[in-house]
Every structure is written in structure tokens, then in C-alpha cells.
PDB file of C-alpha atoms in Angstrom:
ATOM      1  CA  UNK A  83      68.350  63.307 106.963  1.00 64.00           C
ATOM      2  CA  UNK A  84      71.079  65.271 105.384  1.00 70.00           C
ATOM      3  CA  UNK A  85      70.597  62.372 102.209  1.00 74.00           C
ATOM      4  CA  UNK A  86      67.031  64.115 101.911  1.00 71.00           C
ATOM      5  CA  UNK A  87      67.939  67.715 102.388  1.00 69.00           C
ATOM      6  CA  UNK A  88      71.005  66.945  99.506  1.00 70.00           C
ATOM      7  CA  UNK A  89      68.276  65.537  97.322  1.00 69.00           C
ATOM      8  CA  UNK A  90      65.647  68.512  97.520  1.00 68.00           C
ATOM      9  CA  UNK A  91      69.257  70.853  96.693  1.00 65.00           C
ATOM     10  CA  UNK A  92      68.844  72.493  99.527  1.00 68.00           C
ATOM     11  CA  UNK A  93      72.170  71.023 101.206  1.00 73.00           C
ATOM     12  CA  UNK A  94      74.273  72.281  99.752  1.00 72.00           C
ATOM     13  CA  UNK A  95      72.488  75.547  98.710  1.00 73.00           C
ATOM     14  CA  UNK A  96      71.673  74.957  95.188  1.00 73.00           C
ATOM     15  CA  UNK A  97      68.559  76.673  93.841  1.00 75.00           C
ATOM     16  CA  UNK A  98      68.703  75.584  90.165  1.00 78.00           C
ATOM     17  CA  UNK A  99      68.385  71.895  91.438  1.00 75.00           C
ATOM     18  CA  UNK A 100      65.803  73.328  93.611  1.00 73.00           C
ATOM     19  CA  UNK A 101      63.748  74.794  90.428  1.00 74.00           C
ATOM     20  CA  UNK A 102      64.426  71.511  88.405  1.00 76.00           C
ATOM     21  CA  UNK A 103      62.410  69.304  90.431  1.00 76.00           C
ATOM     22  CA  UNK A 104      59.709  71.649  90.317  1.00 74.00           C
ATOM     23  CA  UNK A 105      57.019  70.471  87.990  1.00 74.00           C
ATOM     24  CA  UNK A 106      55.246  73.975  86.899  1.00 73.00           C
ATOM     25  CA  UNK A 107      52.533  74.504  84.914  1.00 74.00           C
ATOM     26  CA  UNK A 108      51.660  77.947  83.688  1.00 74.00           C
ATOM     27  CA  UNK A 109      47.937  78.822  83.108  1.00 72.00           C
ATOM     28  CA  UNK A 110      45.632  81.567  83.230  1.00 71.00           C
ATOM     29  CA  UNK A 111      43.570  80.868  86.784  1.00 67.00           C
ATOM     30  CA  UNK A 112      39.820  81.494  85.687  1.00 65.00           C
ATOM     31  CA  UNK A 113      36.821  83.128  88.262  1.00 59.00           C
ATOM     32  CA  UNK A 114      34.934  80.718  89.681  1.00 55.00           C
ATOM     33  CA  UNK A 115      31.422  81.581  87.756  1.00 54.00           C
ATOM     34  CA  UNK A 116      28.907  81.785  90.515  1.00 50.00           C
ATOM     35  CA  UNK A 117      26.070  81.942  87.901  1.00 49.00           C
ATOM     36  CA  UNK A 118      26.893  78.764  86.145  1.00 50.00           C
ATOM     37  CA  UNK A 119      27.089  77.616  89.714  1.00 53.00           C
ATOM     38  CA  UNK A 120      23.940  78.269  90.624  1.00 54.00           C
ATOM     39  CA  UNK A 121      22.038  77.549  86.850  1.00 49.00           C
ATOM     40  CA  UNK A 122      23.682  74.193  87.433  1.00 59.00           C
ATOM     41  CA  UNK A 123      21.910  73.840  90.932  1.00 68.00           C
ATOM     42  CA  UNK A 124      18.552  75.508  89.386  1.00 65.00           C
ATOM     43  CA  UNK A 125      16.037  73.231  88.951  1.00 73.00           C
ATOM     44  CA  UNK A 126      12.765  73.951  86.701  1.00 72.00           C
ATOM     45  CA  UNK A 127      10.222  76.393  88.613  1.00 74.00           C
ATOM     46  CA  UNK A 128       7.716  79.677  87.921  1.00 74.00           C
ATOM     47  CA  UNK A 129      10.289  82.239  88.732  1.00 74.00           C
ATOM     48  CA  UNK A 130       9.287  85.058  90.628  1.00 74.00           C
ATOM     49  CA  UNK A 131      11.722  87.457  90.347  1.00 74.00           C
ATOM     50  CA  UNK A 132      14.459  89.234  87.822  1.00 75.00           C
ATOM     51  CA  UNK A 133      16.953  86.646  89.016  1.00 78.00           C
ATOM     52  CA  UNK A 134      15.160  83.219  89.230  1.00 79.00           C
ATOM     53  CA  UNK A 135      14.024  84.211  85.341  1.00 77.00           C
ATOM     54  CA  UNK A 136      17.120  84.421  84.722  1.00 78.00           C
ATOM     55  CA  UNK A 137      18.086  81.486  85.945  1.00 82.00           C
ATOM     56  CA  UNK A 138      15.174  79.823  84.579  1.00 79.00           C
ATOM     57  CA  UNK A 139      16.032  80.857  80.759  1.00 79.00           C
ATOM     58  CA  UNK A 140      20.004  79.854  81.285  1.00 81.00           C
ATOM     59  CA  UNK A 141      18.442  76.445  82.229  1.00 81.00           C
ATOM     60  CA  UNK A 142      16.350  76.037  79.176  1.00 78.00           C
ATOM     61  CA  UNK A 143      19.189  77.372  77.163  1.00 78.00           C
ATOM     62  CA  UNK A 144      21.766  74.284  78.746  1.00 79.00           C
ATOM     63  CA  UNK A 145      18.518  71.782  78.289  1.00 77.00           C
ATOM     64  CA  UNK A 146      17.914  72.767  74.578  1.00 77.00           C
ATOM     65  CA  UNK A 147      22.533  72.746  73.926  1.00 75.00           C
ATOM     66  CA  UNK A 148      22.018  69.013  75.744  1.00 77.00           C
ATOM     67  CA  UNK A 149      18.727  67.723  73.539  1.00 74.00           C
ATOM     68  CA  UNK A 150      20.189  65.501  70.874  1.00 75.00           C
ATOM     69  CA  UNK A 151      17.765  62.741  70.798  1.00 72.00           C
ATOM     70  CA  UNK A 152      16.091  62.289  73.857  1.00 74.00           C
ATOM     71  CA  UNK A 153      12.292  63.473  74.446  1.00 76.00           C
ATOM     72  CA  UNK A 154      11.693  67.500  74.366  1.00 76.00           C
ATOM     73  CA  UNK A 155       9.080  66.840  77.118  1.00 79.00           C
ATOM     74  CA  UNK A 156      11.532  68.723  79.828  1.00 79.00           C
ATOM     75  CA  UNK A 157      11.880  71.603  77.723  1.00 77.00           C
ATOM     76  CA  UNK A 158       8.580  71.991  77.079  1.00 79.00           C
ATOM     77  CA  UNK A 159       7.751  72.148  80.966  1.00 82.00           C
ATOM     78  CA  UNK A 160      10.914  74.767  81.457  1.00 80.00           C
ATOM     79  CA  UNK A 161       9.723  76.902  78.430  1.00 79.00           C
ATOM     80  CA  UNK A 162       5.899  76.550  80.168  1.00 80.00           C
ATOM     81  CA  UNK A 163       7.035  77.665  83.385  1.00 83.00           C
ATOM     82  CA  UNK A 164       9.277  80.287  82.112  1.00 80.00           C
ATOM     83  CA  UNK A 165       6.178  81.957  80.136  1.00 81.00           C
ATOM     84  CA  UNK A 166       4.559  81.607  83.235  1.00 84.00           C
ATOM     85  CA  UNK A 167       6.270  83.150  85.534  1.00 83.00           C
ATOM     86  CA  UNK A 168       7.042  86.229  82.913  1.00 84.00           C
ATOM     87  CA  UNK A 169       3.166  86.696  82.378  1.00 83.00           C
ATOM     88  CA  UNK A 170       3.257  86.889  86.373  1.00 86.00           C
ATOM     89  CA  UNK A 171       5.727  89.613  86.601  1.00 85.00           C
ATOM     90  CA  UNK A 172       4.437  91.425  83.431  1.00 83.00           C
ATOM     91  CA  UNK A 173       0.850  91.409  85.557  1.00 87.00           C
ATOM     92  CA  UNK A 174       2.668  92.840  88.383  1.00 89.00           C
ATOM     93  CA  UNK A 175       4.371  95.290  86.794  1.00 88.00           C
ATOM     94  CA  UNK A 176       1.247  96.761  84.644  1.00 88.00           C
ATOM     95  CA  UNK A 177      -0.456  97.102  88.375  1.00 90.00           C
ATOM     96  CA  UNK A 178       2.316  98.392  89.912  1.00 92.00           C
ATOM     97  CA  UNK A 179       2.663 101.247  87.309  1.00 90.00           C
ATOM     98  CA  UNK A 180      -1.525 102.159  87.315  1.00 92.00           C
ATOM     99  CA  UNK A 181      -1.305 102.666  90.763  1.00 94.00           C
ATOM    100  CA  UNK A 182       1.797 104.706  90.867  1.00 94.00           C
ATOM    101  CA  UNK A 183       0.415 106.631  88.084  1.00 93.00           C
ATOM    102  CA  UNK A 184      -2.497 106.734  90.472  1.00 93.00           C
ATOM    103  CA  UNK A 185      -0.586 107.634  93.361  1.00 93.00           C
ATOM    104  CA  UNK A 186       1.139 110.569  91.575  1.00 93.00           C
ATOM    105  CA  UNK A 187      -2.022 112.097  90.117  1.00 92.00           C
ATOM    106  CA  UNK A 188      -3.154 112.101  93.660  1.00 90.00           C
ATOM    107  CA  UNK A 189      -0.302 113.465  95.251  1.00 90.00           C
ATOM    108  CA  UNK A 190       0.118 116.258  92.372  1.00 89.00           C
ATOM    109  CA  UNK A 191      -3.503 117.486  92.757  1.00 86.00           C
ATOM    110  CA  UNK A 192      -2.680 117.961  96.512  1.00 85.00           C
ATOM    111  CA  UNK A 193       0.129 119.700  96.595  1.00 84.00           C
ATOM    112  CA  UNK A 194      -1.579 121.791  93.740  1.00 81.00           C
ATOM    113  CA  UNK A 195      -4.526 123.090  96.405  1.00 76.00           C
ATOM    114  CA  UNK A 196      -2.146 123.341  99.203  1.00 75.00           C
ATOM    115  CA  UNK A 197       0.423 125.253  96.922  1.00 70.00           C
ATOM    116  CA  UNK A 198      -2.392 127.596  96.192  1.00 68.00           C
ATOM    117  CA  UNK A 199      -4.089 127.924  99.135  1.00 62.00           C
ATOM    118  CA  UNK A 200      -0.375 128.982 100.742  1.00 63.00           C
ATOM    119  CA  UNK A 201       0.473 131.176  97.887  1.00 57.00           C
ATOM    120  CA  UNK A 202      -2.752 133.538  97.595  1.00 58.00           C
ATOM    121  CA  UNK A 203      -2.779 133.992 101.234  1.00 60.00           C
ATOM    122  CA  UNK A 204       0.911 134.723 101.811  1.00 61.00           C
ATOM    123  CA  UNK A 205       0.797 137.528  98.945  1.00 61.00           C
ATOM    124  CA  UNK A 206      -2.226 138.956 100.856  1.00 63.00           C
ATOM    125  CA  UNK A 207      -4.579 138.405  97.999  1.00 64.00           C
ATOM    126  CA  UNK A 208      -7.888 139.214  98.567  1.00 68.00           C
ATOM    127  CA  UNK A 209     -10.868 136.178  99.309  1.00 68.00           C
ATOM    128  CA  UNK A 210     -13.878 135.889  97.722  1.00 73.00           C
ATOM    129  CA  UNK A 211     -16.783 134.480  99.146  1.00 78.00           C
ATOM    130  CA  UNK A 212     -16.986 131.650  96.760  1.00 81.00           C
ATOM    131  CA  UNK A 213     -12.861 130.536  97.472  1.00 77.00           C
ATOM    132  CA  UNK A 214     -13.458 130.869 101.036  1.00 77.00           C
ATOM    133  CA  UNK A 215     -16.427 128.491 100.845  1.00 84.00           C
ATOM    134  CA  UNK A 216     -13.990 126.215  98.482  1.00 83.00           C
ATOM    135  CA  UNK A 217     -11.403 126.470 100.916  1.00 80.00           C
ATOM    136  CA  UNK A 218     -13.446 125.449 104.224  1.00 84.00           C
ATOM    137  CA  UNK A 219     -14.897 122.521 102.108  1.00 86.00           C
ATOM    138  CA  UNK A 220     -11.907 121.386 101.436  1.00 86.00           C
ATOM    139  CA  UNK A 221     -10.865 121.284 104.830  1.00 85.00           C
ATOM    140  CA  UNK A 222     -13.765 119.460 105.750  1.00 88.00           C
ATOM    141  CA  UNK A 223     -13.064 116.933 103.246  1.00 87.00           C
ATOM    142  CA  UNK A 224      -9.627 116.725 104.454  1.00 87.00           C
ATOM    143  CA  UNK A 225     -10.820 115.870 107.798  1.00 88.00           C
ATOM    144  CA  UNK A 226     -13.561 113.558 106.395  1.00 86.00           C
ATOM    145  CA  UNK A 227     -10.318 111.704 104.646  1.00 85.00           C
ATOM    146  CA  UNK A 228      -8.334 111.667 108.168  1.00 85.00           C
ATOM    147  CA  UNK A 229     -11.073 110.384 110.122  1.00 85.00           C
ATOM    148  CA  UNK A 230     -11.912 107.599 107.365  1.00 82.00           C
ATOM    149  CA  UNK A 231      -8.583 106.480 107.502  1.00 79.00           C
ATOM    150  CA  UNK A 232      -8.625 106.786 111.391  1.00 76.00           C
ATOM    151  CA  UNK A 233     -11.335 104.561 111.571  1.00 77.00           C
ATOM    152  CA  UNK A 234     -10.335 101.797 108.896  1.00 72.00           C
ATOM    153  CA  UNK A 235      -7.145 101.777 110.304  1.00 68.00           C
ATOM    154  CA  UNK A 236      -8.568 101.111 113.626  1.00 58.00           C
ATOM    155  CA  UNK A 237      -7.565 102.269 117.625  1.00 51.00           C
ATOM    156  CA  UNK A 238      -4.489 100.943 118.517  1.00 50.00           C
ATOM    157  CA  UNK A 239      -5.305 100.705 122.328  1.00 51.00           C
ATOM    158  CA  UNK A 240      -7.773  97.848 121.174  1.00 47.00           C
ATOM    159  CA  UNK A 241     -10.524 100.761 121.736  1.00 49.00           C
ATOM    160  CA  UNK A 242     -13.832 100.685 119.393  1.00 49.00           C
ATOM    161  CA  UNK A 243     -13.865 104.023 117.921  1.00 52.00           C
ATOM    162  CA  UNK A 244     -17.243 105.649 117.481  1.00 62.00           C
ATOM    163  CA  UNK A 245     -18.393 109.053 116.728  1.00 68.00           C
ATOM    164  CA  UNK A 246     -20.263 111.222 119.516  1.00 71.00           C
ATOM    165  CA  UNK A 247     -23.693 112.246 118.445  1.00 73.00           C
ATOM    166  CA  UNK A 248     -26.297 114.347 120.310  1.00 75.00           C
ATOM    167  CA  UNK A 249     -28.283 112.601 122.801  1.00 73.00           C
ATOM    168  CA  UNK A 250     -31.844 113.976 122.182  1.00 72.00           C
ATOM    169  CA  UNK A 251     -31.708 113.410 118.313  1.00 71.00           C
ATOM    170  CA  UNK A 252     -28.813 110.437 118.397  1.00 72.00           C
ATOM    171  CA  UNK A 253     -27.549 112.756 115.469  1.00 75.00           C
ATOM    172  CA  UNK A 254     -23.866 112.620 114.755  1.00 77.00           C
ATOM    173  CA  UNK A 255     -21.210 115.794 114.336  1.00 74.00           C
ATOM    174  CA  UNK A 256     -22.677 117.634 117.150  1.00 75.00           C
ATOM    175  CA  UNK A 257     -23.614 117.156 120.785  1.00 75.00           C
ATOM    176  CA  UNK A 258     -26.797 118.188 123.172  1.00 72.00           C
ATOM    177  CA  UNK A 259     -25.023 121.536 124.021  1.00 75.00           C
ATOM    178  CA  UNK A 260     -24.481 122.574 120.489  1.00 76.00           C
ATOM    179  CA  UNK A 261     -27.377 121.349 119.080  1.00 74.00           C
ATOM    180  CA  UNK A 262     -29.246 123.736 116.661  1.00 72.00           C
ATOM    181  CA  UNK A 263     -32.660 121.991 117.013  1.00 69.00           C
ATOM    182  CA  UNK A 264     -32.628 123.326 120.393  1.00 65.00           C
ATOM    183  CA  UNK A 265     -35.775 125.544 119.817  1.00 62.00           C
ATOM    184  CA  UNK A 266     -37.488 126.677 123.459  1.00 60.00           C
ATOM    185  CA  UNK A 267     -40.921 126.298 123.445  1.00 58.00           C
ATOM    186  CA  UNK A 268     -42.189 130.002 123.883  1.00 60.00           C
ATOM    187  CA  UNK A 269     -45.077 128.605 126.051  1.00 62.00           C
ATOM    188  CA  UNK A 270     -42.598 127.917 128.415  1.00 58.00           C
ATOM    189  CA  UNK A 271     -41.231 131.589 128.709  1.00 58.00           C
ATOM    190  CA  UNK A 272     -44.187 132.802 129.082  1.00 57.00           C
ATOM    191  CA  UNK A 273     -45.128 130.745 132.369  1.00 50.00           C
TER     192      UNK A 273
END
């Protein structure tokens, strides 16, 4: 045992001896490239998002570097379903933007009538007949809106919702009490 500790130089101490017998080799250590990993991996697809396109053009990239005399029927197919899923996205992203253009239209015309609504009445300003009318139609159109949505949305007790209506006309918005075709028959007051 001492034969083996002698021959490593570490009996007695010796570090130099130590260090000879060391076979060292000095390089740079690189990053693993998780990319490259994962191109390798990739096989030929539609992407469907920012990363799988990416993906998909580093693999055409590697096939077209490989292609020396072999058929270019692979690359064709890549490049096909790389185009493909870029028209895809480019289609998405064209809707996407008309309805958040949409969206914000919307929302800015909204928060223009409520800004002004707030506003004129808050510096006491003074009605007229005609923006009091606009105002109360508005409000009923809000409603209209809320109730739409109420009802497309659905109950969520599992309840059909329906609207109440007047039970001598089967009108809706209004109910027997409140009914304004409630005209007395002045034959009858008279009896």
C-alpha cells in the first residue's frame, strides 16, 4: 500500500511528482447550446408559434448546409411548411390587430360619453331638453347592451331566462299593473 501511495508522490509529500502525472489539458469549456439542441431534435412541421418558426427555418437552414447531391425533395416540404405556417400567423396577427383596433374604438367612444356625461354634471352645467333625452337613451341602450349580454351569456343556475311581459296584452317591458292600455270603460263608472 505504501508502494502505491510512493508512486502517486504522495508518500513522501511531494507535490511536483504529484502535478507530473497529471495529464492536463487546457481549453475554453463552451455552453451547452440548447437551441442547436433542440433544432437537432426538430423535425419538419407547420409551426405555430414565434419559436417552432424558428426552429423550423434553423432546420431548413442545416438541410440546405447538408444538400450536396442528394434530392431537394425534403427541403422543398420544410420551405412549404415553413410558408405555411408564417401565412398562418400573419392571418392571425392581421385579425388580432382589426379587432383590437376594434376594441379600442369601442372602448374610447365610451369613456368619451361617460367622461362627458360626469363632467357637465359635476360643473353644474345646465341640461337641455334635447341632452337629457340623449342621456336617458343612452342609458337605455346601455341596459339594452347588459341584458343582451345577460341573456347570450346565459343563467348560471341552469335557469331559462325570459323577460316578464303583461298578461292581458303578453307585451314585454311592462306588467298588468303598469300597463298604459289600461283604459276603464266609462260605461262602467257610470253603473
Amino acid at each position: 500500500m505504501k508502494a502505491g501511495f510512493r508512486g502517486a508522490g504522495l508518500i513522501p509529500f511531494d507535490p511536483q511528482a504529484v502535478l507530473s502525472k497529471l495529464d492536463i489539458r487546457i481549453r475554453t469549456p463552451t455552453p451547452p447550446s440548447i437551441l442547436l439542441e433542440s433544432a437537432n431534435s426538430w423535425v419538419s412541421q407547420t409551426p405555430h408559434n414565434p419559436t417552432e418558426a424558428l426552429l423550423q427555418s434553423i432546420l431548413v437552414k442545416s438541410r440546405i448546409a447538408r444538400h450536396q447531391s442528394s434530392s431537394p425533395t425534403p427541403i422543398f416540404e420544410t420551405v412549404v411548411a415553413l410558408a405555411k405556417g408564417t401565412e398562418r400567423l400573419a392571418h392571425e396577427n392581421t385579425l388580432l390587430s382589426v379587432e383590437i383596433r376594434m376594441f379600442r374604438k369601442a372602448n374610447e367612444a365610451l369613456s368619451k360619453r361617460r367622461h362627458v356625461k360626469k363632467t357637465q354634471l359635476r360643473q353644474g352645467g345646465v341640461l337641455t331638453g334635447q341632452e337629457a333625452i340623449d342621456i336617458i337613451s343612452q342609458q337605455k341602450v346601455d341596459i339594452q347592451i347588459r341584458r343582451d349580454e345577460h341573456q347570450n351569456r346565459g343563467n348560471s343556475n341552469g335557469e331559462s331566462s325570459t323577460n316578464r311581459c303583461c298578461s292581458k296584452y303578453g307585451k314585454t317591458g311592462h306588467n298588468s299593473r303598469t300597463c298604459s292600455n289600461n283604459i276603464i270603460d266609462p260605461r262602467l263608472l257610470d253603473s
